[in-house]
Amino acid sequence: MTTRRNVLTRSAAALGAASTGLFLPELARAQSDKVRVGFMLPYTGTYAQLGVSIEKGFLMALNEQGGKLGGKEVEFFKVDDESNPAKGVENANLLVQRDKVDVLVGTVHSGVQMGIHKVARESGVLSLIPNAGVQVATRAQCAPNVYRTSFSNSQPTLALGKAMMDRGHKKAVWITWNYSAGAEALEGFEAGYTAAGGTIIEKLAVPFPSVEFQALLTQIAALKPDAVACFFAGGGAAKFLRDFHAAGLSKTIQLYGSGFLTEGVLEAAGPAAEGVLTTMHYSDSLDTPRNKKFRLDYVKAFKAQPDVYSVQGYDAGQLLVIGANAVKGDLSNKSALYAAMNGVTIDSPRGKWTMSAAHNPIQDMYLREVVKGENKVIGIAGKAVADSGAGCRMG
Ligand code: BEZ
């Protein structure tokens, strides 16, 4: 796996057009009259596609402002975090200490996020989390300079259990990757499913990012549950869907998951994804003028279909635009910046959502089914779902 650390001084439009395939050599530090934005995202590995979607979504929000933030030009820096938690602090410091970014945008993987979080809390640099759901970031370790525009890991799965019990699926096996995102997704699933009367008969896990599912699929077949519920995402999710189907399990066992299971992978999964039920704060098929316009504009700009990760990146961009406009691009004016961002309601393609006091979205959850290669909304699984924010005391 190659690590590419890139320093870019380009407009949002140029960066977007070039996608992630083209990199400029390291350039001299820019003048301080520009806003310095650092992307720390996975551009390689099982979560690569997620990082690319987040970046595109974020750029789209800036491009809607003529590529500016609070009237100032924007300069971009980026680091491939490889979804490697061991390098989280080091990589975040490249952006904060070396590149002196004004804002960190990242990341996808919860373990890597903890590295960014440490650096953000110590340096005070503005940190926008466009995916990673690690709960402590908006619970006991919440911070005035850290805002999440995605979800906490237990939010999407909290609403899953009731949908399963409504379909008479009373005995389930849980399966995931063995790291914090999987453990916290289980926390939400277990709370919702047991409250609705369901029983988890087995909890299974493989190390991240392993896609060696065969032994566990054999175990699931022997357990004969009514349903399987899971957290997987990116390339690993597509492989899990294909292996579950190839093992013949989809004939007798209903597969459920948090919506990451079927986001951005439907082409790769093919018929294996048909009929899979998930809960998520977005769906491609949301029939609203806001979502339709977003999708059209995104396809026009990037020649690619958006997914939930694009939406989360776009909303991180929208949040930053609101903050930057309030301080005319001077992100060092922290009190005015945070005042503009706190409690804000974001008009998102997913539907309007509100920033909680702990800086995590309060948002609706949709129940979706994969029908003919699309995530179709078939109901609302939860209205205004909020994370507990337990232990959060804003300093
Ligand atoms: C996480 O590590 O928090 C995560 C990664 C991919 C999708 C959702 C959550």
mmCIF file of C-alpha atoms and ligand atoms in Angstrom:
data_model
loop_
_atom_site.group_PDB
_atom_site.id
_atom_site.type_symbol
_atom_site.label_atom_id
_atom_site.label_comp_id
_atom_site.label_asym_id
_atom_site.label_seq_id
_atom_site.Cartn_x
_atom_site.Cartn_y
_atom_site.Cartn_z
ATOM 1 C CA MET A 1 0.000 0.000 0.000
ATOM 2 C CA THR A 2 1.494 3.324 -0.953
ATOM 3 C CA THR A 3 1.230 6.311 1.338
ATOM 4 C CA ARG A 4 0.732 9.571 -0.445
ATOM 5 C CA ARG A 5 0.966 12.775 1.438
ATOM 6 C CA ASN A 6 0.084 15.669 -0.703
ATOM 7 C CA VAL A 7 0.159 19.375 -0.270
ATOM 8 C CA LEU A 8 -2.114 21.070 -2.684
ATOM 9 C CA THR A 9 -2.602 24.694 -3.444
ATOM 10 C CA ARG A 10 -5.512 24.591 -5.793
ATOM 11 C CA SER A 11 -9.004 25.931 -6.111
ATOM 12 C CA ALA A 12 -11.896 23.761 -4.982
ATOM 13 C CA ALA A 13 -13.048 23.456 -8.575
ATOM 14 C CA ALA A 14 -9.644 22.347 -9.827
ATOM 15 C CA LEU A 15 -9.209 19.908 -6.968
ATOM 16 C CA GLY A 16 -12.642 18.455 -7.587
ATOM 17 C CA ALA A 17 -12.068 18.060 -11.298
ATOM 18 C CA ALA A 18 -8.762 16.353 -10.708
ATOM 19 C CA SER A 19 -10.408 14.050 -8.156
ATOM 20 C CA THR A 20 -7.698 12.216 -6.215
ATOM 21 C CA GLY A 21 -5.698 10.813 -9.066
ATOM 22 C CA LEU A 22 -3.491 13.795 -9.727
ATOM 23 C CA PHE A 23 -1.095 15.328 -7.250
ATOM 24 C CA LEU A 24 1.056 18.397 -7.335
ATOM 25 C CA PRO A 25 4.488 18.508 -5.747
ATOM 26 C CA GLU A 26 4.856 20.132 -2.384
ATOM 27 C CA LEU A 27 4.497 23.859 -2.758
ATOM 28 C CA ALA A 28 5.611 26.679 -0.570
ATOM 29 C CA ARG A 29 3.385 27.759 2.285
ATOM 30 C CA ALA A 30 0.744 30.119 1.073
ATOM 31 C CA GLN A 31 -0.032 33.554 2.311
ATOM 32 C CA SER A 32 -2.114 33.831 5.453
ATOM 33 C CA ASP A 33 -4.910 35.571 3.557
ATOM 34 C CA LYS A 34 -6.089 32.143 2.468
ATOM 35 C CA VAL A 35 -8.076 29.668 4.523
ATOM 36 C CA ARG A 36 -6.019 26.493 4.882
ATOM 37 C CA VAL A 37 -8.117 23.327 4.753
ATOM 38 C CA GLY A 38 -6.544 19.950 5.556
ATOM 39 C CA PHE A 39 -8.150 16.725 4.368
ATOM 40 C CA MET A 40 -7.124 13.693 6.394
ATOM 41 C CA LEU A 41 -8.989 10.856 4.714
ATOM 42 C CA PRO A 42 -8.408 7.314 3.462
ATOM 43 C CA TYR A 43 -7.445 7.352 -0.215
ATOM 44 C CA THR A 44 -6.227 3.732 -0.210
ATOM 45 C CA GLY A 45 -7.560 0.520 1.356
ATOM 46 C CA THR A 46 -11.074 -0.748 2.077
ATOM 47 C CA TYR A 47 -12.365 2.759 2.937
ATOM 48 C CA ALA A 48 -10.749 4.546 -0.035
ATOM 49 C CA GLN A 49 -14.020 5.150 -1.846
ATOM 50 C CA LEU A 50 -15.518 6.677 1.290
ATOM 51 C CA GLY A 51 -12.695 9.214 1.542
ATOM 52 C CA VAL A 52 -13.043 10.151 -2.107
ATOM 53 C CA SER A 53 -16.795 10.693 -1.741
ATOM 54 C CA ILE A 54 -16.333 12.859 1.355
ATOM 55 C CA GLU A 55 -13.788 15.052 -0.411
ATOM 56 C CA LYS A 56 -16.039 15.505 -3.433
ATOM 57 C CA GLY A 57 -19.046 16.394 -1.286
ATOM 58 C CA PHE A 58 -17.011 18.907 0.711
ATOM 59 C CA LEU A 59 -15.653 20.540 -2.454
ATOM 60 C CA MET A 60 -19.146 20.797 -3.855
ATOM 61 C CA ALA A 61 -20.300 22.862 -0.872
ATOM 62 C CA LEU A 62 -17.340 25.209 -1.356
ATOM 63 C CA ASN A 63 -17.851 25.417 -5.091
ATOM 64 C CA GLU A 64 -21.394 26.638 -4.402
ATOM 65 C CA GLN A 65 -19.663 29.636 -2.741
ATOM 66 C CA GLY A 66 -17.450 30.289 -5.738
ATOM 67 C CA GLY A 67 -14.730 28.189 -4.099
ATOM 68 C CA LYS A 68 -14.330 30.706 -1.237
ATOM 69 C CA LEU A 69 -14.789 30.636 2.528
ATOM 70 C CA GLY A 70 -16.019 33.848 4.092
ATOM 71 C CA GLY A 71 -14.808 35.665 0.966
ATOM 72 C CA LYS A 72 -11.263 34.245 1.190
ATOM 73 C CA GLU A 73 -9.453 31.955 -1.220
ATOM 74 C CA VAL A 74 -8.982 28.400 0.006
ATOM 75 C CA GLU A 75 -5.825 26.339 0.003
ATOM 76 C CA PHE A 76 -6.028 22.556 0.346
ATOM 77 C CA PHE A 77 -3.632 20.080 1.933
ATOM 78 C CA LYS A 78 -4.181 16.366 2.080
ATOM 79 C CA VAL A 79 -2.931 13.235 3.762
ATOM 80 C CA ASP A 80 -3.887 9.639 3.022
ATOM 81 C CA ASP A 81 -4.558 8.201 6.481
ATOM 82 C CA GLU A 82 -4.811 4.650 5.066
ATOM 83 C CA SER A 83 -7.387 3.878 7.791
ATOM 84 C CA ASN A 84 -4.365 3.177 9.976
ATOM 85 C CA PRO A 85 -4.949 4.156 13.624
ATOM 86 C CA ALA A 86 -1.253 3.661 14.472
ATOM 87 C CA LYS A 87 -0.403 6.694 12.307
ATOM 88 C CA GLY A 88 -3.380 8.831 13.325
ATOM 89 C CA VAL A 89 -1.556 11.333 15.538
ATOM 90 C CA GLU A 90 1.479 11.568 13.239
ATOM 91 C CA ASN A 91 -0.674 12.212 10.172
ATOM 92 C CA ALA A 92 -2.870 14.783 11.912
ATOM 93 C CA ASN A 93 0.279 16.588 13.063
ATOM 94 C CA LEU A 94 1.532 16.765 9.482
ATOM 95 C CA LEU A 95 -1.491 18.888 8.690
ATOM 96 C CA VAL A 96 -1.601 20.886 11.919
ATOM 97 C CA GLN A 97 2.088 21.465 12.653
ATOM 98 C CA ARG A 98 3.736 21.232 9.234
ATOM 99 C CA ASP A 99 0.978 22.643 7.023
ATOM 100 C CA LYS A 100 -0.577 24.918 9.675
ATOM 101 C CA VAL A 101 -4.104 24.228 8.511
ATOM 102 C CA ASP A 102 -6.976 26.294 9.924
ATOM 103 C CA VAL A 103 -9.361 23.365 9.787
ATOM 104 C CA LEU A 104 -8.984 19.590 9.726
ATOM 105 C CA VAL A 105 -11.556 17.647 7.715
ATOM 106 C CA GLY A 106 -11.440 13.938 8.592
ATOM 107 C CA THR A 107 -11.851 11.112 8.836
ATOM 108 C CA VAL A 108 -13.653 7.814 8.129
ATOM 109 C CA HIS A 109 -12.196 5.248 10.562
ATOM 110 C CA SER A 110 -13.057 5.645 14.254
ATOM 111 C CA GLY A 111 -9.622 4.517 15.439
ATOM 112 C CA VAL A 112 -7.848 7.035 13.210
ATOM 113 C CA GLN A 113 -10.301 9.702 14.398
ATOM 114 C CA MET A 114 -8.986 9.287 17.929
ATOM 115 C CA GLY A 115 -5.566 10.386 16.649
ATOM 116 C CA ILE A 116 -7.082 13.450 14.991
ATOM 117 C CA HIS A 117 -9.114 14.099 18.134
ATOM 118 C CA LYS A 118 -6.035 14.122 20.376
ATOM 119 C CA VAL A 119 -4.309 16.599 18.081
ATOM 120 C CA ALA A 120 -7.452 18.732 17.735
ATOM 121 C CA ARG A 121 -7.984 18.924 21.490
ATOM 122 C CA GLU A 122 -4.345 19.756 22.167
ATOM 123 C CA SER A 123 -3.938 22.310 19.377
ATOM 124 C CA GLY A 124 -7.452 23.811 19.419
ATOM 125 C CA VAL A 125 -7.614 23.627 15.606
ATOM 126 C CA LEU A 126 -11.131 23.365 14.213
ATOM 127 C CA SER A 127 -11.949 19.694 13.531
ATOM 128 C CA LEU A 128 -14.851 18.638 11.318
ATOM 129 C CA ILE A 129 -15.682 14.913 11.404
ATOM 130 C CA PRO A 130 -17.355 13.928 8.124
ATOM 131 C CA ASN A 131 -17.841 10.243 8.963
ATOM 132 C CA ALA A 132 -16.115 8.451 11.860
ATOM 133 C CA GLY A 133 -18.762 7.732 14.485
ATOM 134 C CA VAL A 134 -16.504 7.153 17.498
ATOM 135 C CA GLN A 135 -18.785 8.088 20.348
ATOM 136 C CA VAL A 136 -16.395 9.547 22.871
ATOM 137 C CA ALA A 137 -15.639 12.425 20.445
ATOM 138 C CA THR A 138 -19.114 13.830 21.093
ATOM 139 C CA ARG A 139 -19.565 12.348 24.569
ATOM 140 C CA ALA A 140 -17.019 12.473 27.416
ATOM 141 C CA GLN A 141 -14.283 13.972 25.203
ATOM 142 C CA CYS A 142 -16.495 16.464 23.379
ATOM 143 C CA ALA A 143 -14.748 19.750 22.621
ATOM 144 C CA PRO A 144 -15.765 23.266 21.518
ATOM 145 C CA ASN A 145 -13.606 22.990 18.361
ATOM 146 C CA VAL A 146 -14.853 19.521 17.259
ATOM 147 C CA TYR A 147 -18.043 19.123 15.206
ATOM 148 C CA ARG A 148 -19.436 15.984 13.579
ATOM 149 C CA THR A 149 -21.679 16.095 10.490
ATOM 150 C CA SER A 150 -22.269 12.347 10.189
ATOM 151 C CA PHE A 151 -23.547 10.184 13.083
ATOM 152 C CA SER A 152 -22.414 8.516 16.276
ATOM 153 C CA ASN A 153 -21.775 4.808 15.754
ATOM 154 C CA SER A 154 -24.848 3.668 17.684
ATOM 155 C CA GLN A 155 -27.275 6.070 15.931
ATOM 156 C CA PRO A 156 -28.004 4.123 12.705
ATOM 157 C CA THR A 157 -28.292 0.725 14.443
ATOM 158 C CA LEU A 158 -30.497 2.002 17.288
ATOM 159 C CA ALA A 159 -33.455 1.996 14.914
ATOM 160 C CA LEU A 160 -32.693 -1.400 13.336
ATOM 161 C CA GLY A 161 -34.065 -3.730 16.036
ATOM 162 C CA LYS A 162 -37.652 -2.533 15.906
ATOM 163 C CA ALA A 163 -37.748 -2.923 12.113
ATOM 164 C CA MET A 164 -36.516 -6.506 12.558
ATOM 165 C CA MET A 165 -39.073 -7.366 15.237
ATOM 166 C CA ASP A 166 -41.852 -5.784 13.121
ATOM 167 C CA ARG A 167 -40.952 -8.467 10.529
ATOM 168 C CA GLY A 168 -41.025 -11.271 13.104
ATOM 169 C CA HIS A 169 -37.245 -11.733 13.237
ATOM 170 C CA LYS A 170 -36.804 -12.531 16.919
ATOM 171 C CA LYS A 171 -33.441 -14.381 16.976
ATOM 172 C CA ALA A 172 -30.445 -12.700 15.397
ATOM 173 C CA VAL A 173 -26.710 -13.153 14.959
ATOM 174 C CA TRP A 174 -24.598 -9.983 15.008
ATOM 175 C CA ILE A 175 -21.408 -9.799 12.924
ATOM 176 C CA THR A 176 -18.902 -6.996 12.394
ATOM 177 C CA TRP A 177 -15.266 -5.915 12.272
ATOM 178 C CA ASN A 178 -13.501 -6.032 15.594
ATOM 179 C CA TYR A 179 -12.850 -2.348 16.294
ATOM 180 C CA SER A 180 -14.622 0.535 17.992
ATOM 181 C CA ALA A 181 -17.069 1.291 15.147
ATOM 182 C CA GLY A 182 -18.303 -2.314 15.186
ATOM 183 C CA ALA A 183 -18.520 -2.434 18.981
ATOM 184 C CA GLU A 184 -20.454 0.842 19.150
ATOM 185 C CA ALA A 185 -22.775 -0.155 16.305
ATOM 186 C CA LEU A 186 -23.527 -3.257 18.378
ATOM 187 C CA GLU A 187 -24.274 -1.015 21.379
ATOM 188 C CA GLY A 188 -27.057 0.705 19.388
ATOM 189 C CA PHE A 189 -28.330 -2.522 17.867
ATOM 190 C CA GLU A 190 -28.437 -4.365 21.186
ATOM 191 C CA ALA A 191 -30.295 -1.513 22.911
ATOM 192 C CA GLY A 192 -32.974 -1.226 20.187
ATOM 193 C CA TYR A 193 -33.375 -4.935 19.469
ATOM 194 C CA THR A 194 -33.619 -6.144 23.063
ATOM 195 C CA ALA A 195 -35.986 -3.279 23.955
ATOM 196 C CA ALA A 196 -38.225 -4.477 21.111
ATOM 197 C CA GLY A 197 -38.104 -8.068 22.473
ATOM 198 C CA GLY A 198 -35.417 -9.595 20.226
ATOM 199 C CA THR A 199 -32.566 -11.890 21.306
ATOM 200 C CA ILE A 200 -29.004 -11.770 19.987
ATOM 201 C CA ILE A 201 -27.987 -15.446 20.001
ATOM 202 C CA GLU A 202 -24.349 -14.890 18.930
ATOM 203 C CA LYS A 203 -21.942 -11.996 18.396
ATOM 204 C CA LEU A 204 -19.232 -12.599 15.809
ATOM 205 C CA ALA A 205 -16.306 -10.503 14.606
ATOM 206 C CA VAL A 206 -13.344 -10.539 12.228
ATOM 207 C CA PRO A 207 -10.322 -8.239 12.608
ATOM 208 C CA PHE A 208 -10.406 -4.989 10.575
ATOM 209 C CA PRO A 209 -10.009 -4.930 7.563
ATOM 210 C CA SER A 210 -10.127 -8.723 7.035
ATOM 211 C CA VAL A 211 -12.631 -10.056 4.509
ATOM 212 C CA GLU A 212 -12.139 -13.713 5.458
ATOM 213 C CA PHE A 213 -15.788 -14.349 6.300
ATOM 214 C CA GLN A 214 -16.092 -18.021 5.344
ATOM 215 C CA ALA A 215 -15.637 -19.663 8.762
ATOM 216 C CA LEU A 216 -18.124 -17.300 10.395
ATOM 217 C CA LEU A 217 -20.685 -17.799 7.621
ATOM 218 C CA THR A 218 -20.478 -21.562 8.258
ATOM 219 C CA GLN A 219 -21.082 -20.861 11.954
ATOM 220 C CA ILE A 220 -24.107 -18.688 11.098
ATOM 221 C CA ALA A 221 -25.595 -21.443 8.930
ATOM 222 C CA ALA A 222 -25.339 -23.859 11.869
ATOM 223 C CA LEU A 223 -26.943 -21.382 14.291
ATOM 224 C CA LYS A 224 -30.027 -20.973 12.047
ATOM 225 C CA PRO A 225 -31.036 -17.471 13.227
ATOM 226 C CA ASP A 226 -34.105 -15.621 11.874
ATOM 227 C CA ALA A 227 -31.828 -12.799 10.814
ATOM 228 C CA VAL A 228 -28.259 -11.526 10.667
ATOM 229 C CA ALA A 229 -27.492 -7.913 11.533
ATOM 230 C CA CYS A 230 -24.105 -6.332 10.833
ATOM 231 C CA PHE A 231 -21.821 -3.353 10.484
ATOM 232 C CA PHE A 232 -19.522 -3.391 7.452
ATOM 233 C CA ALA A 233 -18.632 -0.601 5.026
ATOM 234 C CA GLY A 234 -16.721 0.101 1.831
ATOM 235 C CA GLY A 235 -14.951 -2.699 -0.062
ATOM 236 C CA GLY A 236 -15.397 -5.099 2.865
ATOM 237 C CA ALA A 237 -19.179 -4.588 2.815
ATOM 238 C CA ALA A 238 -19.380 -5.530 -0.869
ATOM 239 C CA LYS A 239 -17.363 -8.689 -0.163
ATOM 240 C CA PHE A 240 -19.554 -9.598 2.823
ATOM 241 C CA LEU A 241 -22.729 -9.217 0.736
ATOM 242 C CA ARG A 242 -21.291 -11.408 -2.025
ATOM 243 C CA ASP A 243 -20.030 -14.103 0.388
ATOM 244 C CA PHE A 244 -23.307 -14.187 2.376
ATOM 245 C CA HIS A 245 -25.218 -14.679 -0.872
ATOM 246 C CA ALA A 246 -22.766 -17.214 -2.346
ATOM 247 C CA ALA A 247 -22.997 -19.277 0.851
ATOM 248 C CA GLY A 248 -26.735 -19.602 0.146
ATOM 249 C CA LEU A 249 -27.676 -17.833 3.393
ATOM 250 C CA SER A 250 -29.814 -15.142 1.742
ATOM 251 C CA LYS A 251 -32.373 -17.837 0.803
ATOM 252 C CA THR A 252 -33.311 -18.535 4.430
ATOM 253 C CA ILE A 253 -31.914 -15.731 6.614
ATOM 254 C CA GLN A 254 -32.856 -12.056 6.247
ATOM 255 C CA LEU A 255 -29.786 -9.812 6.221
ATOM 256 C CA TYR A 256 -29.930 -6.416 7.974
ATOM 257 C CA GLY A 257 -27.312 -3.795 8.645
ATOM 258 C CA SER A 258 -26.575 -0.179 9.341
ATOM 259 C CA GLY A 259 -26.881 1.451 5.930
ATOM 260 C CA PHE A 260 -23.113 1.527 5.339
ATOM 261 C CA LEU A 261 -23.521 -2.107 4.266
ATOM 262 C CA THR A 262 -25.186 -1.028 1.017
ATOM 263 C CA GLU A 263 -23.720 2.486 0.484
ATOM 264 C CA GLY A 264 -21.592 2.992 -2.583
ATOM 265 C CA VAL A 265 -21.224 -0.781 -3.097
ATOM 266 C CA LEU A 266 -24.378 -1.803 -4.952
ATOM 267 C CA GLU A 267 -22.661 -2.159 -8.294
ATOM 268 C CA ALA A 268 -19.868 -4.238 -6.794
ATOM 269 C CA ALA A 269 -22.313 -6.416 -4.836
ATOM 270 C CA GLY A 270 -24.712 -6.972 -7.751
ATOM 271 C CA PRO A 271 -27.672 -9.331 -7.110
ATOM 272 C CA ALA A 272 -26.214 -10.286 -3.702
ATOM 273 C CA ALA A 273 -27.504 -7.008 -2.247
ATOM 274 C CA GLU A 274 -31.129 -7.410 -3.415
ATOM 275 C CA GLY A 275 -33.629 -7.426 -0.530
ATOM 276 C CA VAL A 276 -31.102 -6.389 2.144
ATOM 277 C CA LEU A 277 -32.705 -4.091 4.748
ATOM 278 C CA THR A 278 -30.767 -1.268 6.402
ATOM 279 C CA THR A 279 -31.271 1.822 8.546
ATOM 280 C CA MET A 280 -29.482 5.038 7.661
ATOM 281 C CA HIS A 281 -29.794 8.829 7.766
ATOM 282 C CA TYR A 282 -29.782 9.075 3.961
ATOM 283 C CA SER A 283 -31.014 7.315 0.861
ATOM 284 C CA ASP A 284 -30.273 7.986 -2.808
ATOM 285 C CA SER A 285 -33.976 7.664 -3.463
ATOM 286 C CA LEU A 286 -35.157 10.443 -1.112
ATOM 287 C CA ASP A 287 -37.782 12.146 -3.201
ATOM 288 C CA THR A 288 -37.163 15.761 -2.190
ATOM 289 C CA PRO A 289 -36.210 18.760 -4.358
ATOM 290 C CA ARG A 290 -33.142 19.279 -2.117
ATOM 291 C CA ASN A 291 -31.843 15.734 -2.673
ATOM 292 C CA LYS A 292 -32.669 15.696 -6.369
ATOM 293 C CA LYS A 293 -30.803 18.961 -6.973
ATOM 294 C CA PHE A 294 -27.827 17.775 -4.928
ATOM 295 C CA ARG A 295 -27.612 14.542 -6.886
ATOM 296 C CA LEU A 296 -27.895 16.256 -10.255
ATOM 297 C CA ASP A 297 -25.254 18.864 -9.385
ATOM 298 C CA TYR A 298 -22.912 16.206 -7.998
ATOM 299 C CA VAL A 299 -23.162 14.020 -11.092
ATOM 300 C CA LYS A 300 -22.548 17.080 -13.259
ATOM 301 C CA ALA A 301 -19.464 18.095 -11.265
ATOM 302 C CA PHE A 302 -17.844 14.719 -10.685
ATOM 303 C CA LYS A 303 -19.348 12.265 -13.217
ATOM 304 C CA ALA A 304 -20.020 9.964 -10.257
ATOM 305 C CA GLN A 305 -23.060 9.088 -8.163
ATOM 306 C CA PRO A 306 -23.115 10.502 -4.619
ATOM 307 C CA ASP A 307 -23.652 8.353 -1.529
ATOM 308 C CA VAL A 308 -24.091 8.975 2.189
ATOM 309 C CA TYR A 309 -20.377 9.803 2.507
ATOM 310 C CA SER A 310 -20.684 12.510 -0.155
ATOM 311 C CA VAL A 311 -23.624 13.961 1.781
ATOM 312 C CA GLN A 312 -21.704 13.974 5.064
ATOM 313 C CA GLY A 313 -18.755 15.682 3.341
ATOM 314 C CA TYR A 314 -21.105 18.181 1.723
ATOM 315 C CA ASP A 315 -22.654 18.969 5.097
ATOM 316 C CA ALA A 316 -19.203 19.434 6.648
ATOM 317 C CA GLY A 317 -18.593 21.966 3.869
ATOM 318 C CA GLN A 318 -21.958 23.627 4.477
ATOM 319 C CA LEU A 319 -21.202 23.904 8.202
ATOM 320 C CA LEU A 320 -17.807 25.444 7.514
ATOM 321 C CA VAL A 321 -19.342 27.910 5.051
ATOM 322 C CA ILE A 322 -21.781 29.066 7.760
ATOM 323 C CA GLY A 323 -18.956 29.502 10.282
ATOM 324 C CA ALA A 324 -16.529 31.131 7.861
ATOM 325 C CA ASN A 325 -19.120 33.587 6.560
ATOM 326 C CA ALA A 326 -19.855 34.694 10.135
ATOM 327 C CA VAL A 327 -16.165 35.552 10.711
ATOM 328 C CA LYS A 328 -15.388 36.732 7.163
ATOM 329 C CA GLY A 329 -12.933 33.880 6.695
ATOM 330 C CA ASP A 330 -10.986 34.585 9.906
ATOM 331 C CA LEU A 331 -11.192 31.166 11.566
ATOM 332 C CA SER A 332 -9.013 32.402 14.418
ATOM 333 C CA ASN A 333 -12.043 34.370 15.677
ATOM 334 C CA LYS A 334 -13.108 31.283 17.583
ATOM 335 C CA SER A 335 -15.902 32.621 19.770
ATOM 336 C CA ALA A 336 -17.793 34.089 16.779
ATOM 337 C CA LEU A 337 -17.018 30.997 14.684
ATOM 338 C CA TYR A 338 -18.418 28.582 17.262
ATOM 339 C CA ALA A 339 -21.392 30.849 17.991
ATOM 340 C CA ALA A 340 -22.370 30.603 14.318
ATOM 341 C CA MET A 341 -21.961 26.820 14.194
ATOM 342 C CA ASN A 342 -23.474 25.815 17.544
ATOM 343 C CA GLY A 343 -27.053 24.552 17.378
ATOM 344 C CA VAL A 344 -27.173 25.217 13.642
ATOM 345 C CA THR A 345 -29.775 23.560 11.416
ATOM 346 C CA ILE A 346 -28.254 22.223 8.202
ATOM 347 C CA ASP A 347 -30.418 22.032 5.082
ATOM 348 C CA SER A 348 -29.007 18.704 3.919
ATOM 349 C CA PRO A 349 -29.851 16.369 1.035
ATOM 350 C CA ARG A 350 -30.646 13.854 3.827
ATOM 351 C CA GLY A 351 -33.305 16.241 5.223
ATOM 352 C CA LYS A 352 -32.837 19.062 7.732
ATOM 353 C CA TRP A 353 -30.805 18.144 10.796
ATOM 354 C CA THR A 354 -29.705 20.044 13.894
ATOM 355 C CA MET A 355 -26.324 20.139 15.634
ATOM 356 C CA SER A 356 -26.717 18.862 19.221
ATOM 357 C CA ALA A 357 -25.147 20.546 22.237
ATOM 358 C CA ALA A 358 -22.422 17.854 22.066
ATOM 359 C CA HIS A 359 -21.830 18.670 18.335
ATOM 360 C CA ASN A 360 -23.423 15.589 16.746
ATOM 361 C CA PRO A 361 -26.375 15.544 14.299
ATOM 362 C CA ILE A 362 -29.936 15.053 15.545
ATOM 363 C CA GLN A 363 -31.464 13.435 12.479
ATOM 364 C CA ASP A 364 -34.115 11.134 11.035
ATOM 365 C CA MET A 365 -33.278 7.506 10.231
ATOM 366 C CA TYR A 366 -34.770 5.852 7.168
ATOM 367 C CA LEU A 367 -35.547 2.168 6.690
ATOM 368 C CA ARG A 368 -34.264 1.139 3.271
ATOM 369 C CA GLU A 369 -34.461 -1.937 1.101
ATOM 370 C CA VAL A 370 -32.232 -2.717 -1.870
ATOM 371 C CA VAL A 371 -34.568 -3.001 -4.856
ATOM 372 C CA LYS A 372 -33.181 -3.385 -8.366
ATOM 373 C CA GLY A 373 -29.778 -2.106 -7.345
ATOM 374 C CA GLU A 374 -31.047 0.956 -5.429
ATOM 375 C CA ASN A 375 -31.488 1.801 -1.754
ATOM 376 C CA LYS A 376 -35.249 2.494 -1.653
ATOM 377 C CA VAL A 377 -36.779 4.234 1.355
ATOM 378 C CA ILE A 378 -39.567 2.022 2.705
ATOM 379 C CA GLY A 379 -40.222 3.847 5.972
ATOM 380 C CA ILE A 380 -38.978 6.109 8.745
ATOM 381 C CA ALA A 381 -37.127 4.000 11.307
ATOM 382 C CA GLY A 382 -36.619 6.875 13.771
ATOM 383 C CA LYS A 383 -37.498 10.565 13.978
ATOM 384 C CA ALA A 384 -34.960 13.090 15.274
ATOM 385 C CA VAL A 385 -32.615 10.377 16.567
ATOM 386 C CA ALA A 386 -30.065 11.923 18.944
ATOM 387 C CA ASP A 387 -26.934 10.489 20.511
ATOM 388 C CA SER A 388 -26.947 10.609 24.325
ATOM 389 C CA GLY A 389 -23.901 12.887 24.424
ATOM 390 C CA ALA A 390 -23.208 11.183 27.784
ATOM 391 C CA GLY A 391 -20.518 12.905 29.807
ATOM 392 C CA CYS A 392 -20.097 15.847 27.441
ATOM 393 C CA ARG A 393 -19.083 19.063 29.217
ATOM 394 C CA MET A 394 -18.040 21.771 26.783
ATOM 395 C CA GLY A 395 -15.036 23.552 28.251
HETATM 396 C C1 BEZ B 1 -16.077 4.253 11.559
HETATM 397 O O1 BEZ B 1 -14.977 3.683 11.676
HETATM 398 O O2 BEZ B 1 -16.517 5.035 12.431
HETATM 399 C C2 BEZ B 1 -16.910 4.011 10.335
HETATM 400 C C3 BEZ B 1 -16.298 3.613 9.148
HETATM 401 C C4 BEZ B 1 -17.067 3.421 8.026
HETATM 402 C C5 BEZ B 1 -18.438 3.649 8.048
HETATM 403 C C6 BEZ B 1 -19.043 4.035 9.220
HETATM 404 C C7 BEZ B 1 -18.274 4.227 10.380
#
